[in-house]
PDB file of C-alpha atoms in Angstrom:
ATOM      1  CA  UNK A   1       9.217 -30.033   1.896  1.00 91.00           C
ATOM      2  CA  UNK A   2      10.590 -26.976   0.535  1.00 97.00           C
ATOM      3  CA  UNK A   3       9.660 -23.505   2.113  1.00 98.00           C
ATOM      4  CA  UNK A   4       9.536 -20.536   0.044  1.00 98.00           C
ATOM      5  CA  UNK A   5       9.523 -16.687   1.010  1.00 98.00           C
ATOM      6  CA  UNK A   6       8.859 -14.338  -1.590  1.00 98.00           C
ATOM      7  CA  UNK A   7       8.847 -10.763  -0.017  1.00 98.00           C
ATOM      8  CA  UNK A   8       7.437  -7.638  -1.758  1.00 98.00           C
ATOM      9  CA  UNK A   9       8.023  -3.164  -1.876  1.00 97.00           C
ATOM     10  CA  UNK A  10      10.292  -2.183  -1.167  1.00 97.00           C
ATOM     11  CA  UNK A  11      11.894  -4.792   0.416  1.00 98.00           C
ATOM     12  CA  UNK A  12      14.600  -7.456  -0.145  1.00 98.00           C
ATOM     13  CA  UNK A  13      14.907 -10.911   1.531  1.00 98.00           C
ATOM     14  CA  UNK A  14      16.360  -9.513   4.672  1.00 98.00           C
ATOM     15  CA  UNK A  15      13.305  -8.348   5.738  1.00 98.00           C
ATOM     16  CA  UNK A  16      12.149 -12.338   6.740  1.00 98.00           C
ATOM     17  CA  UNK A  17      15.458 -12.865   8.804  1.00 98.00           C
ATOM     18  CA  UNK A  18      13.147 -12.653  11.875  1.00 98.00           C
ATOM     19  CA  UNK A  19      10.520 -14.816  10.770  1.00 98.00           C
ATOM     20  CA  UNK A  20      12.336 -17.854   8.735  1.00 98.00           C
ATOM     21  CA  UNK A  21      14.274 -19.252  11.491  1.00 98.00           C
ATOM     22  CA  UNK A  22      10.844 -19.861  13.319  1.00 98.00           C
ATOM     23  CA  UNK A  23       9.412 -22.194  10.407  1.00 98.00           C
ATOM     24  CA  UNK A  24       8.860 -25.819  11.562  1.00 95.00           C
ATOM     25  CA  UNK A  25       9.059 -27.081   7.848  1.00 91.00           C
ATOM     26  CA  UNK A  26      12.278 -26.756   5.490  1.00 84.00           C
ATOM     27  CA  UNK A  27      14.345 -26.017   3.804  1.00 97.00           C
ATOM     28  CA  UNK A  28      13.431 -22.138   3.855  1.00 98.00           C
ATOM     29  CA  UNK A  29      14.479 -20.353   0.330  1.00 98.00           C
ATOM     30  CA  UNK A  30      13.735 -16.867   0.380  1.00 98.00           C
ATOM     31  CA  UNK A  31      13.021 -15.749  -3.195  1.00 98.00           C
ATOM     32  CA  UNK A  32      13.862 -11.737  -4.203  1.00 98.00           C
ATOM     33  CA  UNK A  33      11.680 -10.733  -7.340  1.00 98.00           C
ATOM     34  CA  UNK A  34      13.795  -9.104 -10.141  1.00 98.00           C
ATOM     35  CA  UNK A  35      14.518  -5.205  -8.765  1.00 98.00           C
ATOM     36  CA  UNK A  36      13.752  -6.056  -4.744  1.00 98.00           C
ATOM     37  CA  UNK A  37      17.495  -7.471  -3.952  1.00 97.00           C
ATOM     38  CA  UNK A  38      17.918  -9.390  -7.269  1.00 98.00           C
ATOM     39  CA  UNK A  39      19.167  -8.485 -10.480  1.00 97.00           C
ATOM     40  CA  UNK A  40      16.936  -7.429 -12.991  1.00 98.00           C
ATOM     41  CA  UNK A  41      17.402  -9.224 -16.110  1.00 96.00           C
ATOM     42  CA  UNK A  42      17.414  -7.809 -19.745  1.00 95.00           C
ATOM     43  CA  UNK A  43      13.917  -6.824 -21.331  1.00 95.00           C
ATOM     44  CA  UNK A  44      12.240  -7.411 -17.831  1.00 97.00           C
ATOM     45  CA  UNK A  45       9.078  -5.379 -17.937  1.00 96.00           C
ATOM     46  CA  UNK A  46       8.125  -5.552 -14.422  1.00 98.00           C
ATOM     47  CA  UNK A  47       4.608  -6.101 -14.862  1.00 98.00           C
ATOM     48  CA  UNK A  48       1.906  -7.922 -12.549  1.00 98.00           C
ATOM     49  CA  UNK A  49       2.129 -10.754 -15.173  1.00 98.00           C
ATOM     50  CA  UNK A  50       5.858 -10.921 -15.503  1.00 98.00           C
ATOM     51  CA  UNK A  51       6.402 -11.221 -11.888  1.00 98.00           C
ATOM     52  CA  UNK A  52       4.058 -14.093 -11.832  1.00 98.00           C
ATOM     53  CA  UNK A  53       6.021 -15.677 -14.564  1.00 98.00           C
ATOM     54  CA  UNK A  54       9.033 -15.518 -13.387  1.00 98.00           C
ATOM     55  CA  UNK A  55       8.253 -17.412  -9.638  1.00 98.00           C
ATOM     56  CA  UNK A  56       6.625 -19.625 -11.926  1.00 98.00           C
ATOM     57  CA  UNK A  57       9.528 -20.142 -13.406  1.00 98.00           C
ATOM     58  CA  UNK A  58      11.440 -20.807 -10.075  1.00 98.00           C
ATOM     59  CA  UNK A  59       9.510 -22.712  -9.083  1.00 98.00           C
ATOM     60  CA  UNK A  60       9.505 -25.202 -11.698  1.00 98.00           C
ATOM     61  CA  UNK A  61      13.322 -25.933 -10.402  1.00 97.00           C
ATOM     62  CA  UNK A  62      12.341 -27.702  -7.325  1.00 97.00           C
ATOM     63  CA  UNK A  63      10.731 -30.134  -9.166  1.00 93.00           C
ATOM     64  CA  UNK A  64       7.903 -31.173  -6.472  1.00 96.00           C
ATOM     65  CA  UNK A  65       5.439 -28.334  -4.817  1.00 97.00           C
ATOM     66  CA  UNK A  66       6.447 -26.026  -2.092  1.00 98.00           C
ATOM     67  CA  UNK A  67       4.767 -24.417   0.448  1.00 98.00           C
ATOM     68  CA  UNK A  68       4.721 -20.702  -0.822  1.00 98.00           C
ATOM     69  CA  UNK A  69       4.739 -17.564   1.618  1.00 98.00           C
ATOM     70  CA  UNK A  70       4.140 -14.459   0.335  1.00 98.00           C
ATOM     71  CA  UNK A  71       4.271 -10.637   1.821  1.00 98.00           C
ATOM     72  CA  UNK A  72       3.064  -7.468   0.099  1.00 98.00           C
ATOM     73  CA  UNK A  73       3.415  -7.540  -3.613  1.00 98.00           C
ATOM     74  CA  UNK A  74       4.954 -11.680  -2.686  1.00 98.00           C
ATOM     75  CA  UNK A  75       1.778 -12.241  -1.370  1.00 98.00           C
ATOM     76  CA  UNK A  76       0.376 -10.992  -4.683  1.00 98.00           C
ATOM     77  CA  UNK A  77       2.805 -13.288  -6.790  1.00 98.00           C
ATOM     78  CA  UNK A  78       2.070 -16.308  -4.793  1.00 98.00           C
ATOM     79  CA  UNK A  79      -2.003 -16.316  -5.159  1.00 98.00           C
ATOM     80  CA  UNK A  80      -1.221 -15.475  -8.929  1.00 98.00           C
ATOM     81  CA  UNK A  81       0.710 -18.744  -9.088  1.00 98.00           C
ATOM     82  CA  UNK A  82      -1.912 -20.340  -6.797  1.00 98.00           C
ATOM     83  CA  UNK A  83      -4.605 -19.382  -9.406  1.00 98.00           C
ATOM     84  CA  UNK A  84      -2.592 -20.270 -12.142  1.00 98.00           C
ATOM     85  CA  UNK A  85      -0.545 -23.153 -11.975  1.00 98.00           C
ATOM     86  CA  UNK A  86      -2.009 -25.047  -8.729  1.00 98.00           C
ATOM     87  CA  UNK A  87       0.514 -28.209  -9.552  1.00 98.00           C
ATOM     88  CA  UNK A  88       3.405 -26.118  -8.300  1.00 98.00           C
ATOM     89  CA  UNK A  89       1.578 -25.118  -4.805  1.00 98.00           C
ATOM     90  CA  UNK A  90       1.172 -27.373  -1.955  1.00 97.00           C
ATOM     91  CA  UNK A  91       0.440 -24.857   0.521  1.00 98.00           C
ATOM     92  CA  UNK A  92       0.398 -20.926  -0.140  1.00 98.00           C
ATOM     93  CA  UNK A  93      -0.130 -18.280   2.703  1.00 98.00           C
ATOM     94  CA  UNK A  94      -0.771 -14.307   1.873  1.00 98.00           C
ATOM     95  CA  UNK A  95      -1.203 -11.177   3.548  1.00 98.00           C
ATOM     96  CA  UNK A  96      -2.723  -9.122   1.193  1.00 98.00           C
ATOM     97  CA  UNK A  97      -5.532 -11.033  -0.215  1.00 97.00           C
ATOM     98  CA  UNK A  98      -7.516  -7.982   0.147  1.00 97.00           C
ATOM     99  CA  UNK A  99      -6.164  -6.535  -3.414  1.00 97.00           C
ATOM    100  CA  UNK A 100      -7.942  -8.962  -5.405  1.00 98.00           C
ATOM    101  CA  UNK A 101     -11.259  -7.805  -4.105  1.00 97.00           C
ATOM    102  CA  UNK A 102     -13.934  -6.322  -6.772  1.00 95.00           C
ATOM    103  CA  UNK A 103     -13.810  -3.209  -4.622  1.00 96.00           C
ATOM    104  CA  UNK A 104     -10.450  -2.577  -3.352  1.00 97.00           C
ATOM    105  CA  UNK A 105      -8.546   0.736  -4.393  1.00 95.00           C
ATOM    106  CA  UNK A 106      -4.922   1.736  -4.184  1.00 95.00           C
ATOM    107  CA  UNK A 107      -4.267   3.951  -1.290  1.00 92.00           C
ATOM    108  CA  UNK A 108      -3.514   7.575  -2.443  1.00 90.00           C
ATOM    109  CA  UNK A 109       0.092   7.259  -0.861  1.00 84.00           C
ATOM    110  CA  UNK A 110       0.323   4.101  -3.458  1.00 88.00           C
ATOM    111  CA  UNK A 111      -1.266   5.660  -6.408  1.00 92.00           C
ATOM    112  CA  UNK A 112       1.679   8.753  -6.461  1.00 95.00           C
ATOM    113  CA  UNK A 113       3.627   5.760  -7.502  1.00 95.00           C
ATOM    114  CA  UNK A 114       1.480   4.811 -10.840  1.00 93.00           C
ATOM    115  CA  UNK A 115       1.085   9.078 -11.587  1.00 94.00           C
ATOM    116  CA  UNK A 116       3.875  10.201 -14.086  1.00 94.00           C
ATOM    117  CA  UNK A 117       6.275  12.550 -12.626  1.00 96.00           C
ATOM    118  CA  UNK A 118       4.965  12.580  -8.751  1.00 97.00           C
ATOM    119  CA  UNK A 119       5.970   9.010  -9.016  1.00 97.00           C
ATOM    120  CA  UNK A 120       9.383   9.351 -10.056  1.00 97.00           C
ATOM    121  CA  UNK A 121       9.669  12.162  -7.378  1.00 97.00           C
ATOM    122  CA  UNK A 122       8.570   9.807  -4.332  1.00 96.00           C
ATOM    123  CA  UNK A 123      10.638   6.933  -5.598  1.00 96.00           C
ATOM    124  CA  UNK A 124      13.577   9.332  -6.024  1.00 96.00           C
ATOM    125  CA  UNK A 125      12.803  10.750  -1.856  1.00 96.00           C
ATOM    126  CA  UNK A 126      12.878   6.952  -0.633  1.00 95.00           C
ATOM    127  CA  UNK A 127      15.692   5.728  -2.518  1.00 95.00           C
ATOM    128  CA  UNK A 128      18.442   9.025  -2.668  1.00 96.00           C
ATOM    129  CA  UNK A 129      18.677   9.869   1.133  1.00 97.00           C
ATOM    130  CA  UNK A 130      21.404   7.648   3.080  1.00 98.00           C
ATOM    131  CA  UNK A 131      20.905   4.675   4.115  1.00 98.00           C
ATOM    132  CA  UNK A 132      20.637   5.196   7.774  1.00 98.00           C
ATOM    133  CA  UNK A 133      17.285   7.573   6.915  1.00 98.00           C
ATOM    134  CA  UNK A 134      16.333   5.105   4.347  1.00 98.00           C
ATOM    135  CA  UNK A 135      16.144   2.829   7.733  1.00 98.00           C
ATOM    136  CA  UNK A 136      14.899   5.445   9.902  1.00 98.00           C
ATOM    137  CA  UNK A 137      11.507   5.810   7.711  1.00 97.00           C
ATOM    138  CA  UNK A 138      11.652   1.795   7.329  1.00 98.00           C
ATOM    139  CA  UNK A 139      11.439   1.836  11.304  1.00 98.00           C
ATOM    140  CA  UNK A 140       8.544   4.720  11.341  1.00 97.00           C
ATOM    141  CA  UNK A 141       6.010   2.806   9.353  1.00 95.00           C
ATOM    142  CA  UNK A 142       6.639  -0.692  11.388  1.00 97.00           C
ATOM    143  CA  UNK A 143       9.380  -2.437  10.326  1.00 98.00           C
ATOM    144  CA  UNK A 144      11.063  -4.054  12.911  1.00 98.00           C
ATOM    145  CA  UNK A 145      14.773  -1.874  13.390  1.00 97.00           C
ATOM    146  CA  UNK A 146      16.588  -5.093  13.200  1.00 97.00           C
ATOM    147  CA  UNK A 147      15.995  -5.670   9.471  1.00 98.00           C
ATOM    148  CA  UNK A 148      15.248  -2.698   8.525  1.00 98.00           C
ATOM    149  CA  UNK A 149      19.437  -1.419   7.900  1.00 98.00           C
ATOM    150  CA  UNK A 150      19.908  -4.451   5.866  1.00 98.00           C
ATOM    151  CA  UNK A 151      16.245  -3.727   3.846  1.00 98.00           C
ATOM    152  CA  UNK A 152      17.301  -0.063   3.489  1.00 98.00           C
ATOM    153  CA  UNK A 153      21.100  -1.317   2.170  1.00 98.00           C
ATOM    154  CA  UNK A 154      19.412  -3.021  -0.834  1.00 97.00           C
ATOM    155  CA  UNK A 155      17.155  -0.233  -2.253  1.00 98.00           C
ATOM    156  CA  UNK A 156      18.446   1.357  -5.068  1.00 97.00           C
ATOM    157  CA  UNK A 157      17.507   2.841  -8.555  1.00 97.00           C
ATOM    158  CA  UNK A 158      16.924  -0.505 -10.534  1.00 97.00           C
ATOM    159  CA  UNK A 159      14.284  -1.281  -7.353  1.00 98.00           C
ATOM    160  CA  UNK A 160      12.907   2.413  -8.159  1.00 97.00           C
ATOM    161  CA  UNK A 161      11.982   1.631 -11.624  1.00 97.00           C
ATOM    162  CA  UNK A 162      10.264  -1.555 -11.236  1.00 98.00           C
ATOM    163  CA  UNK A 163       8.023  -0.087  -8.525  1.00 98.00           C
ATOM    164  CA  UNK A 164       6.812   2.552 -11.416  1.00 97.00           C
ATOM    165  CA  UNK A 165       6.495  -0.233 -13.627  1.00 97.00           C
ATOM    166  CA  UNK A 166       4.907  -2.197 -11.357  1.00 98.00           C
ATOM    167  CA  UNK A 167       2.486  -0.313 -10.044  1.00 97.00           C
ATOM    168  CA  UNK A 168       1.854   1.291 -13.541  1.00 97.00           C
ATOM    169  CA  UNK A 169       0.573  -1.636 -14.286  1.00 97.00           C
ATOM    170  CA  UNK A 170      -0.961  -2.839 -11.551  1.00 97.00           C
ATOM    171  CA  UNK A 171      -3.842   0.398 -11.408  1.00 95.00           C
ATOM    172  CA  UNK A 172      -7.190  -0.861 -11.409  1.00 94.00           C
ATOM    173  CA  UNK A 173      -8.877  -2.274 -13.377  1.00 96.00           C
ATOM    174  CA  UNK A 174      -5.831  -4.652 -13.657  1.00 96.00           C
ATOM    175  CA  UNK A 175      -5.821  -6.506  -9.922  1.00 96.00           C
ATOM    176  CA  UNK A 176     -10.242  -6.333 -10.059  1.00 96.00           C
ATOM    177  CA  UNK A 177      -9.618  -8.629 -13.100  1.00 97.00           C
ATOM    178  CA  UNK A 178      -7.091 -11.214 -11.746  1.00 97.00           C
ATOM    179  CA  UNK A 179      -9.685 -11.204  -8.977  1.00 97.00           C
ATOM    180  CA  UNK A 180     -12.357 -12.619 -10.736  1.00 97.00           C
ATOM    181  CA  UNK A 181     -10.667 -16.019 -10.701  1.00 96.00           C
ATOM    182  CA  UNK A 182      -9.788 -15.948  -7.197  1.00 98.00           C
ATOM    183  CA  UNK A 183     -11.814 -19.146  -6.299  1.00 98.00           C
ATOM    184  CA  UNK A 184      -9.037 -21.081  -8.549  1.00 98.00           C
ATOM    185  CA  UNK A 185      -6.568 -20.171  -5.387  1.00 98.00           C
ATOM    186  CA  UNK A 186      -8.497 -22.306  -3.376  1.00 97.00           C
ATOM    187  CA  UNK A 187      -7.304 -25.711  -5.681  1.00 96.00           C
ATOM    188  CA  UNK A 188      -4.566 -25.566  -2.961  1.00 97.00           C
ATOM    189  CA  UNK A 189      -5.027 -25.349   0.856  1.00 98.00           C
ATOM    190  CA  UNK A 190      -4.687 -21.309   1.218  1.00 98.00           C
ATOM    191  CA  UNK A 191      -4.151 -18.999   4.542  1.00 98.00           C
ATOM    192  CA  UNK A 192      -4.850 -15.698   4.687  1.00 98.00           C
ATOM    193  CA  UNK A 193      -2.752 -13.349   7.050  1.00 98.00           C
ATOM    194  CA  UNK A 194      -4.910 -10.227   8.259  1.00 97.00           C
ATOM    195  CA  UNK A 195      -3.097  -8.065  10.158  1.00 97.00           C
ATOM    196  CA  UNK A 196      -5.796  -5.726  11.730  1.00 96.00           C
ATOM    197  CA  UNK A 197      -3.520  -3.044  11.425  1.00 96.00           C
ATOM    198  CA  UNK A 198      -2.352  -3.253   8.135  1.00 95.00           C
ATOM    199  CA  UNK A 199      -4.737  -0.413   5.796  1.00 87.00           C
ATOM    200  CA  UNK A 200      -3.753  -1.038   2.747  1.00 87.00           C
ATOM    201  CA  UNK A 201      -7.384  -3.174   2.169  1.00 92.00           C
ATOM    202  CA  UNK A 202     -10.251  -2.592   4.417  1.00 92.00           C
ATOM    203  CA  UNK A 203     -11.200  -5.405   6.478  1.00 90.00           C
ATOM    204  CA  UNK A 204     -14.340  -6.168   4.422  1.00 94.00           C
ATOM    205  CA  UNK A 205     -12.181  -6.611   1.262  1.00 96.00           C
ATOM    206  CA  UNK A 206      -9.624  -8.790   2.795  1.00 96.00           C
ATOM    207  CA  UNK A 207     -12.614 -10.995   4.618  1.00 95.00           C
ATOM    208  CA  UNK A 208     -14.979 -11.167   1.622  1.00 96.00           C
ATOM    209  CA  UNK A 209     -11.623 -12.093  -0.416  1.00 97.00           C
ATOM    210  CA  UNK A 210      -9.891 -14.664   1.863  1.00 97.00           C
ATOM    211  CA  UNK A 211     -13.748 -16.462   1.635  1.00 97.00           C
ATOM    212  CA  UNK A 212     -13.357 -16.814  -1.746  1.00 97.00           C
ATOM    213  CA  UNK A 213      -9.521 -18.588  -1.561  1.00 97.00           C
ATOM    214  CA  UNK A 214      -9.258 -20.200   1.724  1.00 94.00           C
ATOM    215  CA  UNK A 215      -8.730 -20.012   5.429  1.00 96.00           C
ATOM    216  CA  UNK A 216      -7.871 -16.528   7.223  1.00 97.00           C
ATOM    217  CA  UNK A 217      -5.948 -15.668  10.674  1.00 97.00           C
ATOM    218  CA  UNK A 218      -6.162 -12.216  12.137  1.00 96.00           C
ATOM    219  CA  UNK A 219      -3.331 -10.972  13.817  1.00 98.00           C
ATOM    220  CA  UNK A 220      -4.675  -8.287  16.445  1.00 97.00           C
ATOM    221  CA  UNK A 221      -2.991  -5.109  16.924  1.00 97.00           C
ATOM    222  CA  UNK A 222       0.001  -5.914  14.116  1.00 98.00           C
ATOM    223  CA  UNK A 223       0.825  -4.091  10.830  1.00 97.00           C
ATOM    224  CA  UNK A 224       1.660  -4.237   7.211  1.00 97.00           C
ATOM    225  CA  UNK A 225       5.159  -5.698   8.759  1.00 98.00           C
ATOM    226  CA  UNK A 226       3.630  -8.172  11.396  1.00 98.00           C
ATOM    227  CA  UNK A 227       6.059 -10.538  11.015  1.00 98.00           C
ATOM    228  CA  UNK A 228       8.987  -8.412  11.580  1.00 98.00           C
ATOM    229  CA  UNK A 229       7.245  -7.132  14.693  1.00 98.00           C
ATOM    230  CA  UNK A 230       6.163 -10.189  16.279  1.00 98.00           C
ATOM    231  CA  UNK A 231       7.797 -13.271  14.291  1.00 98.00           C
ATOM    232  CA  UNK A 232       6.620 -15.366  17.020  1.00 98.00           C
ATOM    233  CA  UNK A 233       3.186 -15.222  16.862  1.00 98.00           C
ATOM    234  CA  UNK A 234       3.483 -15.027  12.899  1.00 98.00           C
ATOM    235  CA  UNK A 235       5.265 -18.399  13.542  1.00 98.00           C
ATOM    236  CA  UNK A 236       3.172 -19.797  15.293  1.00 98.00           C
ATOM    237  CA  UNK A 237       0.089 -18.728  13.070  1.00 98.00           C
ATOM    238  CA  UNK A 238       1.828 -20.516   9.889  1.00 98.00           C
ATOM    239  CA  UNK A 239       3.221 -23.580  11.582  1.00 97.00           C
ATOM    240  CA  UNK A 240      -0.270 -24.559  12.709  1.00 97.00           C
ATOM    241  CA  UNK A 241      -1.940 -24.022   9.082  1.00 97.00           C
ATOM    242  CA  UNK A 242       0.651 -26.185   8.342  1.00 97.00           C
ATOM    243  CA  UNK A 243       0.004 -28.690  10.841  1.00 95.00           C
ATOM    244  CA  UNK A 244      -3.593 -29.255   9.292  1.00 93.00           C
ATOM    245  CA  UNK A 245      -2.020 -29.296   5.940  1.00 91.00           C
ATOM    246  CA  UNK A 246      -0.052 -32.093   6.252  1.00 65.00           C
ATOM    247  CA  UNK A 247       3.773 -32.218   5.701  1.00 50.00           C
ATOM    248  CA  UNK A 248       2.973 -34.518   2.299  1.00 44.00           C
TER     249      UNK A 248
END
């Protein structure tokens, strides 16, 4: 059964060439949203919605579910599909369930993004300096250094723009709304990933939200890039939801 990685900001598929090789089911297709290492096609808004539409829209190719696995704004994409169109989902696992909680709020560092002009100024610092810095900073806030050049190689100004877009769109009350129906994620067997590390949620939101959808694993001591930092274990935590999945 098919395996697909959809990675998130601002990131392209590189950043799972630590993890994917660890998967005990396959094949493994990592899939780049429009803007994060794929093209961005003509009239693409880059909205919360249009994202979910268009890995709906891959999806449908395969032609039988997949087992989805989602990071960061992927992780966000994949329980929108979950809650949306369950027939395309056998399995779906997410690390940042914590967004769709009634309570959660963007992080200030996140919300520069969604502000006119400050955001196009912090975009503009992460995506002009060389690549090598670009890297550097990748390394500084957890990703692993060996995906982190290859990350830092795909950023550019079309992956600028649909992070303003995105997350434009994305300010509350937008992701307390999708929220409401996150119970519907749960028509498909659902993990959690909560790496104790990772801030972007506080632990309350991302328990009281993985409740509503599914299982949960914490990863102890691991960050927003867990999987880069310890694919093993982040293996190893998949593989054996999978197990009690079921490989049919």
């Amino acid at each position: 059964m098919t395996v697909c990685l959809v990675h998130g900001n601002p990131e392209t598929a590189a950043v799972w060439n630590r993890l994917a090789p660890l998967l005990d089911r396959g094949p493994v297709v990592r899939l780049s949203p429009p803007g994060f290492g794929a093209p961005v096609p003509p009239r693409f808004t880059a909205t919360v919605e249009e994202y979910r539409r268009w890995l709906v829209t891959e999806l449908e190719r395969f032609g039988q579910p997949v087992h989805l696995v989602g990071h960061d704004w992927g992780g966000a994409h994949v329980v929108n599909v979950a809650m949306t169109r369950p027939e395309l989902v056998h399995s779906w696992v997410c690390d940042v369930i914590g967004l769709f909680d009634q309570d959660f709020r963007w992080p200030d560092r996140v919300q520069v993004w969604a502000t006119p002009g400050a955001g196009e100024e912090a975009v503009a610092a992460m995506i002009d300096p060389p690549v090598t810095e670009r890297a550097a900073a990748l390394v500084q806030k957890g990703m692993h250094q060996d995906v982190a050049l290859p990350v830092a190689e795909g950023q550019n100004a079309a992956m600028g723009e649909c992070i303003l877009r995105l997350y434009r769109d994305a300010a509350q009350p937008t992701m307390a709304e999708l929220g409401r129906n996150l119970e519907r994620a749960a028509a498909r067997p659902g993990l959690s990933i909560i790496a104790t590390e990772d801030s972007y949620a506080t632990d309350e939101q991302r328990r009281r939200a993985s409740a509503r959808a599914g299982e949960s694993a914490e990863l102890d001591g691991l960050g927003h890039w867990w999987f880069t930092q310890d694919p093993q274990r982040g293996a190893a935590t998949i593989n054996d939801f999978w197990a009690g999945v079921g490989r049919e």
